[in-house]
PDB file of C-alpha atoms in Angstrom:
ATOM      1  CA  UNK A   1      71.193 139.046  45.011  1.00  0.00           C
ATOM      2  CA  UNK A   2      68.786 139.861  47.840  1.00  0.00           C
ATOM      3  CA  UNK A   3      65.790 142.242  46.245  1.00  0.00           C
ATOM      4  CA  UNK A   4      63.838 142.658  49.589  1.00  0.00           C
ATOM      5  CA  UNK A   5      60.775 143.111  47.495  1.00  0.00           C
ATOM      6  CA  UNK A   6      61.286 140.044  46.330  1.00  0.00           C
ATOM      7  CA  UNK A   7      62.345 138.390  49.192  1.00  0.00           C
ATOM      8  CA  UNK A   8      59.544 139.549  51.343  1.00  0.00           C
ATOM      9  CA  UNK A   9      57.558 137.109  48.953  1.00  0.00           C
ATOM     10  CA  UNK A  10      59.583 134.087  49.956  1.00  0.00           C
ATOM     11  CA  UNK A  11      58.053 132.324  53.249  1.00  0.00           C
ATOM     12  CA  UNK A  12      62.072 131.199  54.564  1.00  0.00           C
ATOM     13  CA  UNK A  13      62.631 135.073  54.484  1.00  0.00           C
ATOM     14  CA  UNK A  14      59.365 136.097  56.570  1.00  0.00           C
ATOM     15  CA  UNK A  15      60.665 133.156  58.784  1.00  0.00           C
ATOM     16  CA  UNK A  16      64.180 134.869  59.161  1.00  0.00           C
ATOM     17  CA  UNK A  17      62.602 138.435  60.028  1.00  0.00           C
ATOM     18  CA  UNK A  18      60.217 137.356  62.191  1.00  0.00           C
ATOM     19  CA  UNK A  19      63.264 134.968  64.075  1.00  0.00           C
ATOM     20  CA  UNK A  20      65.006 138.664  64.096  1.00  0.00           C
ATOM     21  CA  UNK A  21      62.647 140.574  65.794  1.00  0.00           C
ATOM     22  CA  UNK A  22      61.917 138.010  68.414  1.00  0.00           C
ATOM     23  CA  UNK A  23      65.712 137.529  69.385  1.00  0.00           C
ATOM     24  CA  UNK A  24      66.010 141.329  69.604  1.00  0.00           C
ATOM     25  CA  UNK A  25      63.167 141.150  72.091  1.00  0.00           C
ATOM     26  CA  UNK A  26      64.776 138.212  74.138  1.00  0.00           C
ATOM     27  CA  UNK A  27      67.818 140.697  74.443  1.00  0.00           C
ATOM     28  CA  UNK A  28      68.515 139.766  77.757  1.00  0.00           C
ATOM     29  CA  UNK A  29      67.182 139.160  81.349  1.00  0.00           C
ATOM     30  CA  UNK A  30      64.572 137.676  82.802  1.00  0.00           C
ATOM     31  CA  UNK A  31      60.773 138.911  82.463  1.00  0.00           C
ATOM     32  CA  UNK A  32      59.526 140.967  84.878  1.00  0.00           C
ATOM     33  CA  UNK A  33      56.386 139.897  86.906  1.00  0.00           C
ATOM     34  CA  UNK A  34      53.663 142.123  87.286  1.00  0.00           C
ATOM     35  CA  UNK A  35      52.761 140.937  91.001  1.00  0.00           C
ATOM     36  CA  UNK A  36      55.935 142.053  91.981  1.00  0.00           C
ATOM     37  CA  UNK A  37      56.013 144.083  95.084  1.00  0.00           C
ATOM     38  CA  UNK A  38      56.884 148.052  94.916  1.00  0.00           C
ATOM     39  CA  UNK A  39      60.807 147.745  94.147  1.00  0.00           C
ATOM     40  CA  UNK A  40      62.191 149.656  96.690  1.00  0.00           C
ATOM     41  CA  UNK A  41      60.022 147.609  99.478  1.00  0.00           C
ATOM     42  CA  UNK A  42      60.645 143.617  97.773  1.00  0.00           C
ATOM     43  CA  UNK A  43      64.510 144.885  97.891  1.00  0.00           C
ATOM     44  CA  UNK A  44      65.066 145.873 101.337  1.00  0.00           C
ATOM     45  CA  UNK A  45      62.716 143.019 102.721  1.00  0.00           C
ATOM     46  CA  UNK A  46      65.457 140.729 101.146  1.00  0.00           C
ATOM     47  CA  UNK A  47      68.287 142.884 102.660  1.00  0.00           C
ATOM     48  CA  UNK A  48      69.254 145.047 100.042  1.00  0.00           C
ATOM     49  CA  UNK A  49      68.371 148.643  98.735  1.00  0.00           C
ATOM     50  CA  UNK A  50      68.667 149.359 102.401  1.00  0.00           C
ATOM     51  CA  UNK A  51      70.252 152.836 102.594  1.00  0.00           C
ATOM     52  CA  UNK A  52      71.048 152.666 106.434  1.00  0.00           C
ATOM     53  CA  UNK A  53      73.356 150.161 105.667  1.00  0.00           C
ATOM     54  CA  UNK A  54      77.220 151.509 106.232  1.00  0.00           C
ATOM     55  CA  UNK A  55      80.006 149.243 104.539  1.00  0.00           C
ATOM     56  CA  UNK A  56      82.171 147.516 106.896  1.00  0.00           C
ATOM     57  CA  UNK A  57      86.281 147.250 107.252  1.00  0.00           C
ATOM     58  CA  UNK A  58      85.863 143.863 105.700  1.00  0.00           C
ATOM     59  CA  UNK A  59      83.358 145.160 102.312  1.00  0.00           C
ATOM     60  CA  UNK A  60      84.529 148.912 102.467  1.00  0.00           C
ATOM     61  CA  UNK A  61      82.552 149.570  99.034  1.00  0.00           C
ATOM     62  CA  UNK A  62      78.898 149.267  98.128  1.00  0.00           C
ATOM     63  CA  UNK A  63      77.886 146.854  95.505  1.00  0.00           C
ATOM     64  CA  UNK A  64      75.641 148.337  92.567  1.00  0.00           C
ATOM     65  CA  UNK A  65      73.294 145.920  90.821  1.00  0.00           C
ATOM     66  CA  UNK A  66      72.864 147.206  87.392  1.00  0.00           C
ATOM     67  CA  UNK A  67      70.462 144.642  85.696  1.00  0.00           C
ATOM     68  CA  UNK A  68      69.763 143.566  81.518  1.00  0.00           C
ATOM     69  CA  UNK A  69      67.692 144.370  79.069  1.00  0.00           C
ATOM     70  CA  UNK A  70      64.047 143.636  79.843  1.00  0.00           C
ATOM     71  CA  UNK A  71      64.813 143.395  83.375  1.00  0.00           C
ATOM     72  CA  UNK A  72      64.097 145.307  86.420  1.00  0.00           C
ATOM     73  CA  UNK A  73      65.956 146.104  90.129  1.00  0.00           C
ATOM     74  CA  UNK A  74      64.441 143.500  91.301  1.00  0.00           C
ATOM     75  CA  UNK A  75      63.573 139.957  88.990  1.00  0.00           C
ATOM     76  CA  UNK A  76      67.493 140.266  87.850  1.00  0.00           C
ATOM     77  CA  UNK A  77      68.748 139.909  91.684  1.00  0.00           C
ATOM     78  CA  UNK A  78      66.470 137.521  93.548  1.00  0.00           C
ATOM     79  CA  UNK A  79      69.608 135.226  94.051  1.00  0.00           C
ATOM     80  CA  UNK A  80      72.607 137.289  93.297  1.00  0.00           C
ATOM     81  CA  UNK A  81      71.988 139.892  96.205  1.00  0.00           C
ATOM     82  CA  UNK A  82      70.637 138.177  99.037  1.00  0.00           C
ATOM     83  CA  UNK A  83      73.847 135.770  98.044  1.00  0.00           C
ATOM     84  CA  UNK A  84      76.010 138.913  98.086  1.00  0.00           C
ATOM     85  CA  UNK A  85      74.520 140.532 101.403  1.00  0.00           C
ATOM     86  CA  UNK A  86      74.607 137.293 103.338  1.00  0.00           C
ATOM     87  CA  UNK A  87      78.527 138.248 102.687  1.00  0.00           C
ATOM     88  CA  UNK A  88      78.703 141.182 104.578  1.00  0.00           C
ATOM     89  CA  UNK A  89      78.295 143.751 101.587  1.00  0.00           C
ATOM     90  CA  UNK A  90      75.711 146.795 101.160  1.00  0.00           C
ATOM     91  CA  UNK A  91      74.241 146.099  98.091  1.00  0.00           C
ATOM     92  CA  UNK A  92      71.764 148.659  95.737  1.00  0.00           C
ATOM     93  CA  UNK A  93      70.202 148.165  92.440  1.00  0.00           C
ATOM     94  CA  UNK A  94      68.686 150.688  90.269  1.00  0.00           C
ATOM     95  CA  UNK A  95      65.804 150.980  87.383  1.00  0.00           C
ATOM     96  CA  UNK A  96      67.401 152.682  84.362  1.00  0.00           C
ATOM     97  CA  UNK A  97      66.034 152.587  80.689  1.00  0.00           C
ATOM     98  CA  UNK A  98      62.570 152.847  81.465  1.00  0.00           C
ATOM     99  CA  UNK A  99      60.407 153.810  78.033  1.00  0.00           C
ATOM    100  CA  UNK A 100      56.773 155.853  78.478  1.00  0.00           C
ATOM    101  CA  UNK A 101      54.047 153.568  78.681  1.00  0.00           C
ATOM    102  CA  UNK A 102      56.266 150.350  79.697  1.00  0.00           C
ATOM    103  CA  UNK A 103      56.240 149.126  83.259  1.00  0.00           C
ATOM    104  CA  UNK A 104      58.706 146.433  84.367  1.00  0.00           C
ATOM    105  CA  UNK A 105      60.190 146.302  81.425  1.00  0.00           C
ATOM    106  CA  UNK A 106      63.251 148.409  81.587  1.00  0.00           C
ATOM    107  CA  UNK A 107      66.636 148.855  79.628  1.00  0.00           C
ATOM    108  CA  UNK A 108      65.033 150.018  76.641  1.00  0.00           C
ATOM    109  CA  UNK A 109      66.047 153.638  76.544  1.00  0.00           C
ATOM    110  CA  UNK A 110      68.979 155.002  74.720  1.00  0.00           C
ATOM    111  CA  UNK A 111      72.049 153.397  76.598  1.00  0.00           C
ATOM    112  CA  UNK A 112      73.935 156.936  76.889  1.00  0.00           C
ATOM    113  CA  UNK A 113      71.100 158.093  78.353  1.00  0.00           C
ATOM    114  CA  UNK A 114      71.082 155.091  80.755  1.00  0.00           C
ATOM    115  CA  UNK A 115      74.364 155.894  81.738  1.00  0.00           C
ATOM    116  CA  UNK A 116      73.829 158.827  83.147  1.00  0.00           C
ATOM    117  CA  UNK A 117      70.378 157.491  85.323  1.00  0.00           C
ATOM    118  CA  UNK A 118      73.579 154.913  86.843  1.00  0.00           C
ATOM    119  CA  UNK A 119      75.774 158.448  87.490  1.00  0.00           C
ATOM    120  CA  UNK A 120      72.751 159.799  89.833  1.00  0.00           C
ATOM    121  CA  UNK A 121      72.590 156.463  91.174  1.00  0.00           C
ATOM    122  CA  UNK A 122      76.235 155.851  92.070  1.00  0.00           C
ATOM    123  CA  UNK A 123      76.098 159.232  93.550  1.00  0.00           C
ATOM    124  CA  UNK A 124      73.099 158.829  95.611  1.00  0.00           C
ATOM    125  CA  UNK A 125      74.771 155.430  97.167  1.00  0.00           C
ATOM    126  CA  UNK A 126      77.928 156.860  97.743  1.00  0.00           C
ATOM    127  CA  UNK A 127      76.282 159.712 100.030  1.00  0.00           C
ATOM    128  CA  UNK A 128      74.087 157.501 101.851  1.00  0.00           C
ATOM    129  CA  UNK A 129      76.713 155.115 102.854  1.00  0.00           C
ATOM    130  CA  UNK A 130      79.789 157.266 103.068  1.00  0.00           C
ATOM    131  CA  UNK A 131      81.747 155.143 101.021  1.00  0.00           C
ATOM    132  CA  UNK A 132      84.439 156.806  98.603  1.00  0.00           C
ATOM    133  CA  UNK A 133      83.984 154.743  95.811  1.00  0.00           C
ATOM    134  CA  UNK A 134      81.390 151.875  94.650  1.00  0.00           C
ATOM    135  CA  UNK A 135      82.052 148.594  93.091  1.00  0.00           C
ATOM    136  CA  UNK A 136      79.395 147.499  90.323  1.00  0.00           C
ATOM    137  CA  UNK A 137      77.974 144.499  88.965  1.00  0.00           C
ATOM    138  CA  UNK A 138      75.857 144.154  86.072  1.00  0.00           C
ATOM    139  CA  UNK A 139      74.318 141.363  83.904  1.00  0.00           C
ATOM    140  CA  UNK A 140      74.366 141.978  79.741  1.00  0.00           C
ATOM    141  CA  UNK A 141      73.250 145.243  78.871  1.00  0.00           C
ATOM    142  CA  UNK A 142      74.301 146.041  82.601  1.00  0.00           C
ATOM    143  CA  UNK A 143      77.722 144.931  82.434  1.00  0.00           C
ATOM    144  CA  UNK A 144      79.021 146.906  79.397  1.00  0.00           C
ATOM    145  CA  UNK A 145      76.426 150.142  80.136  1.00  0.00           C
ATOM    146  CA  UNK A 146      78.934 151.181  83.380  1.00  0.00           C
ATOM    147  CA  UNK A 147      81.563 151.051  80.743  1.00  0.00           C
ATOM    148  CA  UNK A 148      80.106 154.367  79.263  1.00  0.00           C
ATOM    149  CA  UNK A 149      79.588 155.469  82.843  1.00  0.00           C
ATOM    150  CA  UNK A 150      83.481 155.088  83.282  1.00  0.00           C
ATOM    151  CA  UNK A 151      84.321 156.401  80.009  1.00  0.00           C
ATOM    152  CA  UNK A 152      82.613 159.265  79.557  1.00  0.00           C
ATOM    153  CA  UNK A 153      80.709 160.651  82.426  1.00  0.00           C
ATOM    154  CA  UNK A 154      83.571 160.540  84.815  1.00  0.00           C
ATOM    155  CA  UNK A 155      82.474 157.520  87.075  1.00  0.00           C
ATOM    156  CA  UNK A 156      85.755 155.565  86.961  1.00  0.00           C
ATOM    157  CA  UNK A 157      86.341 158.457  89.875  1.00  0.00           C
ATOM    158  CA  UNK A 158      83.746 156.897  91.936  1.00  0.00           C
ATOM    159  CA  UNK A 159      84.049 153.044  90.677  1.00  0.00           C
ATOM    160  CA  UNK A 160      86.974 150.551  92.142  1.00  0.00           C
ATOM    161  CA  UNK A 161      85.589 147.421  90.412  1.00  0.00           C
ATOM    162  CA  UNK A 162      83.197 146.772  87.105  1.00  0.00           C
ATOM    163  CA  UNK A 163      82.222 143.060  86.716  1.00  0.00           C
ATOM    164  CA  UNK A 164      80.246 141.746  83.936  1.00  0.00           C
ATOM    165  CA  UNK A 165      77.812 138.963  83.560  1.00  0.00           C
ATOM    166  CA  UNK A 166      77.534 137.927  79.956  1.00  0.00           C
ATOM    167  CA  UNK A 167      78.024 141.679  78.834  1.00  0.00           C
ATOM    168  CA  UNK A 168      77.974 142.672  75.218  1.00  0.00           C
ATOM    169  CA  UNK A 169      80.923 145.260  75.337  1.00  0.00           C
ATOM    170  CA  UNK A 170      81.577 144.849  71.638  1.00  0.00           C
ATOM    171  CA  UNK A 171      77.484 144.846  70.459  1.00  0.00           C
ATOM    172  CA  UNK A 172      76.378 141.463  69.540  1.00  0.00           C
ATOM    173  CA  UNK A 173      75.216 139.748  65.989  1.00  0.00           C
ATOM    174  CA  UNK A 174      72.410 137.786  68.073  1.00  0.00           C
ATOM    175  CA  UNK A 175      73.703 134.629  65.944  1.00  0.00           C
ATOM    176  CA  UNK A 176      74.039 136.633  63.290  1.00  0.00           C
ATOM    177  CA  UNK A 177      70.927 138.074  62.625  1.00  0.00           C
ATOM    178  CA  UNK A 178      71.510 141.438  62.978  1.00  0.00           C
ATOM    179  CA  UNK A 179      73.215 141.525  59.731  1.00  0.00           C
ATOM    180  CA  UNK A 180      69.807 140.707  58.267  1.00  0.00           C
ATOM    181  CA  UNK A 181      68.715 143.966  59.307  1.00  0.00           C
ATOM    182  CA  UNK A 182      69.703 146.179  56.310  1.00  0.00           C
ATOM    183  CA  UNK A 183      67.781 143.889  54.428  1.00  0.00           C
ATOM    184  CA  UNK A 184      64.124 144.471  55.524  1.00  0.00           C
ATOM    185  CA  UNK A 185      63.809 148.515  54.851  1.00  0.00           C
ATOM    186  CA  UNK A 186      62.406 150.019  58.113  1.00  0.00           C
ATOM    187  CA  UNK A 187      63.405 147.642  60.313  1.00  0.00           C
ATOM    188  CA  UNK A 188      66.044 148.983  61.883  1.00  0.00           C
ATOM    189  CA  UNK A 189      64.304 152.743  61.611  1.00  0.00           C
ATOM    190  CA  UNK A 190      61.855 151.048  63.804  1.00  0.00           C
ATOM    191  CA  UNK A 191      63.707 149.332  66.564  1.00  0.00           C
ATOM    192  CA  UNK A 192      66.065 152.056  66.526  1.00  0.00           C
ATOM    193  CA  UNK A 193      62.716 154.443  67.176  1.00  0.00           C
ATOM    194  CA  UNK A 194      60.689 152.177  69.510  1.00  0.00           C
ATOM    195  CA  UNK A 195      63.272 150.518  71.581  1.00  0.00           C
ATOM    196  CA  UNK A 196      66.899 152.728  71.030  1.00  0.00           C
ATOM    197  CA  UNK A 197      68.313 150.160  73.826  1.00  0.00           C
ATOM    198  CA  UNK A 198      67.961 147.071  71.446  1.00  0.00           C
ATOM    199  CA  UNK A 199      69.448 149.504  68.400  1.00  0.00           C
ATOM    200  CA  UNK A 200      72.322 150.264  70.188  1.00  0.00           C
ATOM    201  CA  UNK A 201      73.930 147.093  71.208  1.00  0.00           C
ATOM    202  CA  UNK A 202      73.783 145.393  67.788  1.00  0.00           C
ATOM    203  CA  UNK A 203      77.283 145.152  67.062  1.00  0.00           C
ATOM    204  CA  UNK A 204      78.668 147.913  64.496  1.00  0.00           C
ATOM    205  CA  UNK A 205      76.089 150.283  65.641  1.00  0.00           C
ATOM    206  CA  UNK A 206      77.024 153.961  66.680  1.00  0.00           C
ATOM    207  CA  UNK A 207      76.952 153.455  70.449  1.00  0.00           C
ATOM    208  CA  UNK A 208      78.872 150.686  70.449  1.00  0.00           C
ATOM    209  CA  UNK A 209      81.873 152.222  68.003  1.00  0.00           C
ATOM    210  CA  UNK A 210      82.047 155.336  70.121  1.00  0.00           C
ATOM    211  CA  UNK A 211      82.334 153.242  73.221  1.00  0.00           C
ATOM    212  CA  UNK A 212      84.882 150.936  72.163  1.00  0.00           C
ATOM    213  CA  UNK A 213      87.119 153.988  70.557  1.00  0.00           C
ATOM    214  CA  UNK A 214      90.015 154.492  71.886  1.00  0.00           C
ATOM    215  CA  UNK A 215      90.140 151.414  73.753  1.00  0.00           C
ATOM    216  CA  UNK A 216      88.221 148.924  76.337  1.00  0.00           C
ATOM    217  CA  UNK A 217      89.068 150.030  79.443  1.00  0.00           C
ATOM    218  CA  UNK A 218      90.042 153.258  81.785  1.00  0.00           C
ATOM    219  CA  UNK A 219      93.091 153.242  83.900  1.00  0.00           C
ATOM    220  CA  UNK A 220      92.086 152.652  87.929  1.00  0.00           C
ATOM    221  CA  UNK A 221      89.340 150.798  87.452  1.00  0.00           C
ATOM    222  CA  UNK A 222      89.491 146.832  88.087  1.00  0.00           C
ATOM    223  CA  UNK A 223      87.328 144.858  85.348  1.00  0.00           C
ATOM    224  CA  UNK A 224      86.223 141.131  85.158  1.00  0.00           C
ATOM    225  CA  UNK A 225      84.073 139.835  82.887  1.00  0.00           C
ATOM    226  CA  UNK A 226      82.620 136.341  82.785  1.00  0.00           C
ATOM    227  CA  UNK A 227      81.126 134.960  80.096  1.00  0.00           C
ATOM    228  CA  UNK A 228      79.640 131.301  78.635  1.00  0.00           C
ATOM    229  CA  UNK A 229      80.012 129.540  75.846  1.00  0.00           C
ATOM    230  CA  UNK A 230      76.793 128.970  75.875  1.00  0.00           C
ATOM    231  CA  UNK A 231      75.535 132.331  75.156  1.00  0.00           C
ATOM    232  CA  UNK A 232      72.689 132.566  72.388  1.00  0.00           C
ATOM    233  CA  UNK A 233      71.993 136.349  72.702  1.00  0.00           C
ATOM    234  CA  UNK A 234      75.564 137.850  72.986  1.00  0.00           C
ATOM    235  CA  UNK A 235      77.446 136.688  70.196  1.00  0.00           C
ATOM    236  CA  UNK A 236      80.102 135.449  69.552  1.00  0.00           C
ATOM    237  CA  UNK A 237      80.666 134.933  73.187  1.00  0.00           C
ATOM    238  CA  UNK A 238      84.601 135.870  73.144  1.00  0.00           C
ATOM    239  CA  UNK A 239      83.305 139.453  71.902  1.00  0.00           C
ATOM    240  CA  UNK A 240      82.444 139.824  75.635  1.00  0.00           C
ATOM    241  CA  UNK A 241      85.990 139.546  76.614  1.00  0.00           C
ATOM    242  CA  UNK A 242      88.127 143.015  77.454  1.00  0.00           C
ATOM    243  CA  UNK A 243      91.416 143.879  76.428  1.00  0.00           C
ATOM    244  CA  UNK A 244      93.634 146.367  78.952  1.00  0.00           C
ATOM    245  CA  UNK A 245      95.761 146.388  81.848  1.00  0.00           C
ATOM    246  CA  UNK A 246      93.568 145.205  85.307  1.00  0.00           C
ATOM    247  CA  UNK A 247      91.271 142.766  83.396  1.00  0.00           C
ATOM    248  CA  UNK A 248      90.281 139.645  84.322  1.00  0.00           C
ATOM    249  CA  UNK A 249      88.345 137.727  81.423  1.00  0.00           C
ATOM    250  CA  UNK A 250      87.017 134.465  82.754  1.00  0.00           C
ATOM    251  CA  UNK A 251      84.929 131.104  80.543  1.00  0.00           C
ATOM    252  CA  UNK A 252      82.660 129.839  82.980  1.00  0.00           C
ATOM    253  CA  UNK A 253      82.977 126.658  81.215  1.00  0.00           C
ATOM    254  CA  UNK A 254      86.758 127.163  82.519  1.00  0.00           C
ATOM    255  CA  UNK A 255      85.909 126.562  86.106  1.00  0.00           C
ATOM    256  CA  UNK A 256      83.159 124.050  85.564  1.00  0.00           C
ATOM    257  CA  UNK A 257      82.543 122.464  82.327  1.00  0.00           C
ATOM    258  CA  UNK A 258      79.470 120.587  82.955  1.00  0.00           C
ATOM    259  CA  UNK A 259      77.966 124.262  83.788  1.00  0.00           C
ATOM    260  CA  UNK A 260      75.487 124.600  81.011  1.00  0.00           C
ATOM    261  CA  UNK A 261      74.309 127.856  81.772  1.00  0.00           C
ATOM    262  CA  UNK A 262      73.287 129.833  79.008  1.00  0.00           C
ATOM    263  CA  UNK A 263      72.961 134.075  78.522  1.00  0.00           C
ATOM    264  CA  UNK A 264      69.856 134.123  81.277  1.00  0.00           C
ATOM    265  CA  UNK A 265      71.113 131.208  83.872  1.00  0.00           C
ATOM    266  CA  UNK A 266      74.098 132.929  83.991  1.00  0.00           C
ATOM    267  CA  UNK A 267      73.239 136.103  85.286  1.00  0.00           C
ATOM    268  CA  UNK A 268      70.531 135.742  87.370  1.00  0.00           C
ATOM    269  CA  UNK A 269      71.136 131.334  88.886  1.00  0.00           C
ATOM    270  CA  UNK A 270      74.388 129.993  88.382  1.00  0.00           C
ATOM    271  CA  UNK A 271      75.872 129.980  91.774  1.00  0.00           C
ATOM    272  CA  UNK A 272      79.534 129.430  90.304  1.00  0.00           C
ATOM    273  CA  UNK A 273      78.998 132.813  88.628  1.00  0.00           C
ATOM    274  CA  UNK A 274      78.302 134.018  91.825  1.00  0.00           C
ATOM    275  CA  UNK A 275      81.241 132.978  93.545  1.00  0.00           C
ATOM    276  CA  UNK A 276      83.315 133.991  90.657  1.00  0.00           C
ATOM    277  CA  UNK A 277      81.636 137.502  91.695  1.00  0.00           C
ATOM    278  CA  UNK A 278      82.573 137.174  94.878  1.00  0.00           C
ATOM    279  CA  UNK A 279      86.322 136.602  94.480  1.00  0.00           C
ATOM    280  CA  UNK A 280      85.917 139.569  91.924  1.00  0.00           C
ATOM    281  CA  UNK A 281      84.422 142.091  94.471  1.00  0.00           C
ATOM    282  CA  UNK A 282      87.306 141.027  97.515  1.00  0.00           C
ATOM    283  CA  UNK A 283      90.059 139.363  95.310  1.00  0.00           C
ATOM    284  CA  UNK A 284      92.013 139.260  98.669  1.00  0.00           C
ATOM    285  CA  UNK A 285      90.421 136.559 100.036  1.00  0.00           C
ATOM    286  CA  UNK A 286      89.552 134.661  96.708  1.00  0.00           C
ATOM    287  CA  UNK A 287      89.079 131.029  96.616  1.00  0.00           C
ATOM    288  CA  UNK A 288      89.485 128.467  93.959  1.00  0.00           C
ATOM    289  CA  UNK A 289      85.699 128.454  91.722  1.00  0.00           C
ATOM    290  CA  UNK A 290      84.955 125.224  91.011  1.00  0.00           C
ATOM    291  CA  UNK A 291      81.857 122.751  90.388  1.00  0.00           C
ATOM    292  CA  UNK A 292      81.462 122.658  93.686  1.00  0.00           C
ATOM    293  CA  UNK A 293      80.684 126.203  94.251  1.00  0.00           C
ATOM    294  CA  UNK A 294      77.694 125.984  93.734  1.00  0.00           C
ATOM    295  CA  UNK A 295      76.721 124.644  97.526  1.00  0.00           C
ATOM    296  CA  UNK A 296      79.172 127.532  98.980  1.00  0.00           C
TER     297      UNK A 296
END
């Protein structure tokens, strides 16, 4: 028997909300840094967001940077796309998410919502570079978001390639404390009202059952996700995993297993990652990721 009125008494139980509501604000990238430069200007002085650039023969298709929860176009990519444009690709990342009132913090908004930001964003790279279709990348949040994209808002027309870092395609339980929630009345009414991005990825929740209806994936699209086992925000880690035809689901742990990276390091460090990226985006000329990746 759990009485929340009587639980709220009990100081273990205060202790298990207030672990609750600060995992659901760690829900996922890195934090933004207010002395940031202007996004569009930090990106293309590190080579990317640079909408003269035309794909070539080698990298026919732009790269889209879709970043986590809590994260920005910028703080999410300081490694990954300077690593990806030093390899020949045109690479773009977008702001989505953004809630009234909160800069740098983005991701927050209602993911659907989200979605459709990416769809004016896909568009707008596709014109400026010519390209017929993009590939994307994208870190938690921004690895399973395109999936709506694809599903419902008719990108898998314009996408050849969705790759997810750590991406919580199947919600998460955040160690299972999201099935806490139901026990503190208002709660979820709350984070579901102040932050709809954090409501919507808790596993079970509406957003998350209408996008995995029906099935993970949409024919002609390529998908790979890679995940770690050392994940503390999307849990259980394996939920991150795809099932279809054209998916590639990949344990980082499986190409390196003294890699220790966790749900953040992943994403936004871990140069085996990267090069597991790499072969994703131009599977052609892939090449064994290993331990020693990490000085290519």
């Amino acid at each position: 028997m759990l009485p929340w009125f009587r639980a709220a008494r009990v100081p273990r139980t205060r202790s298990l909300l207030a672990a609750l509501l600060l995992a659901l604000t760690v829900l996922v990238a890195p934090a933004a840094t207010a002395s940031a430069a202007p996004a569009a200007e930090a990106a293309t002085s590190r080579g990317w967001n640079d909408y003269s650039c035309k794909p070539s023969a080698a990298h026919p298709r732009p790269v889209v940077l879709v970043h986590g929860t809590f994260g920005n176009s910028i703080d999410n990519w300081l490694v990954l796309a300077p690593y990806l444009v030093n390899r020949g690709y045109c690479v773009f990342s977008l702001d989505y998410g953004q809630l009234p009132g909160v800069p740098f913090f983005h991701g927050l908004g209602p993911i659907d919502k989200s979605a459709e930001q990416l769809d004016v964003f896909v568009d707008k790279v596709l014109d400026a570079t010519g390209a017929p279709k993009a590939d994307i990348v994208g870190h938690s949040q921004g690895g399973m978001m395109p999936n709506y994209y694809l599903k419902f808002l008719g990108g898998a027309d314009k996408v050849n390639a969705l790759v997810g870092i750590a991406p919580d395609n199947h919600g998460t339980t955040l160690l299972g404390l999201t099935k806490l929630l139901p026990y503190f009345p208002g709660v979820e009414k709350f984070i579901s009202d102040k932050t709809p991005g954090l409501a919507d990825q808790v596993a079970g929740s509406p957003f998350i059952t209408k996008l995995t209806a029906g099935g993970d994936t949409v024919p002609g699209v390529r998908y790979t996700v890679i995940a770690t086992k050392y994940d503390q925000v999307v849990t259980p880690y394996r939920t991150q995993y795809l099932d279809g035809p054209n998916v590639r689901n990949v344990l980082l742990q499986g190409l390196c297993p003294v890699d220790l990276s966790e749900h953040v390091a992943i994403g936004t460090i871990d140069r085996i990652a990267f090069h597991e990226v790499a072969n994703a985006l131009d599977p052609a000329r892939a090449t064994p990721t290993t331990c020693a990746s990490v000085i290519g």
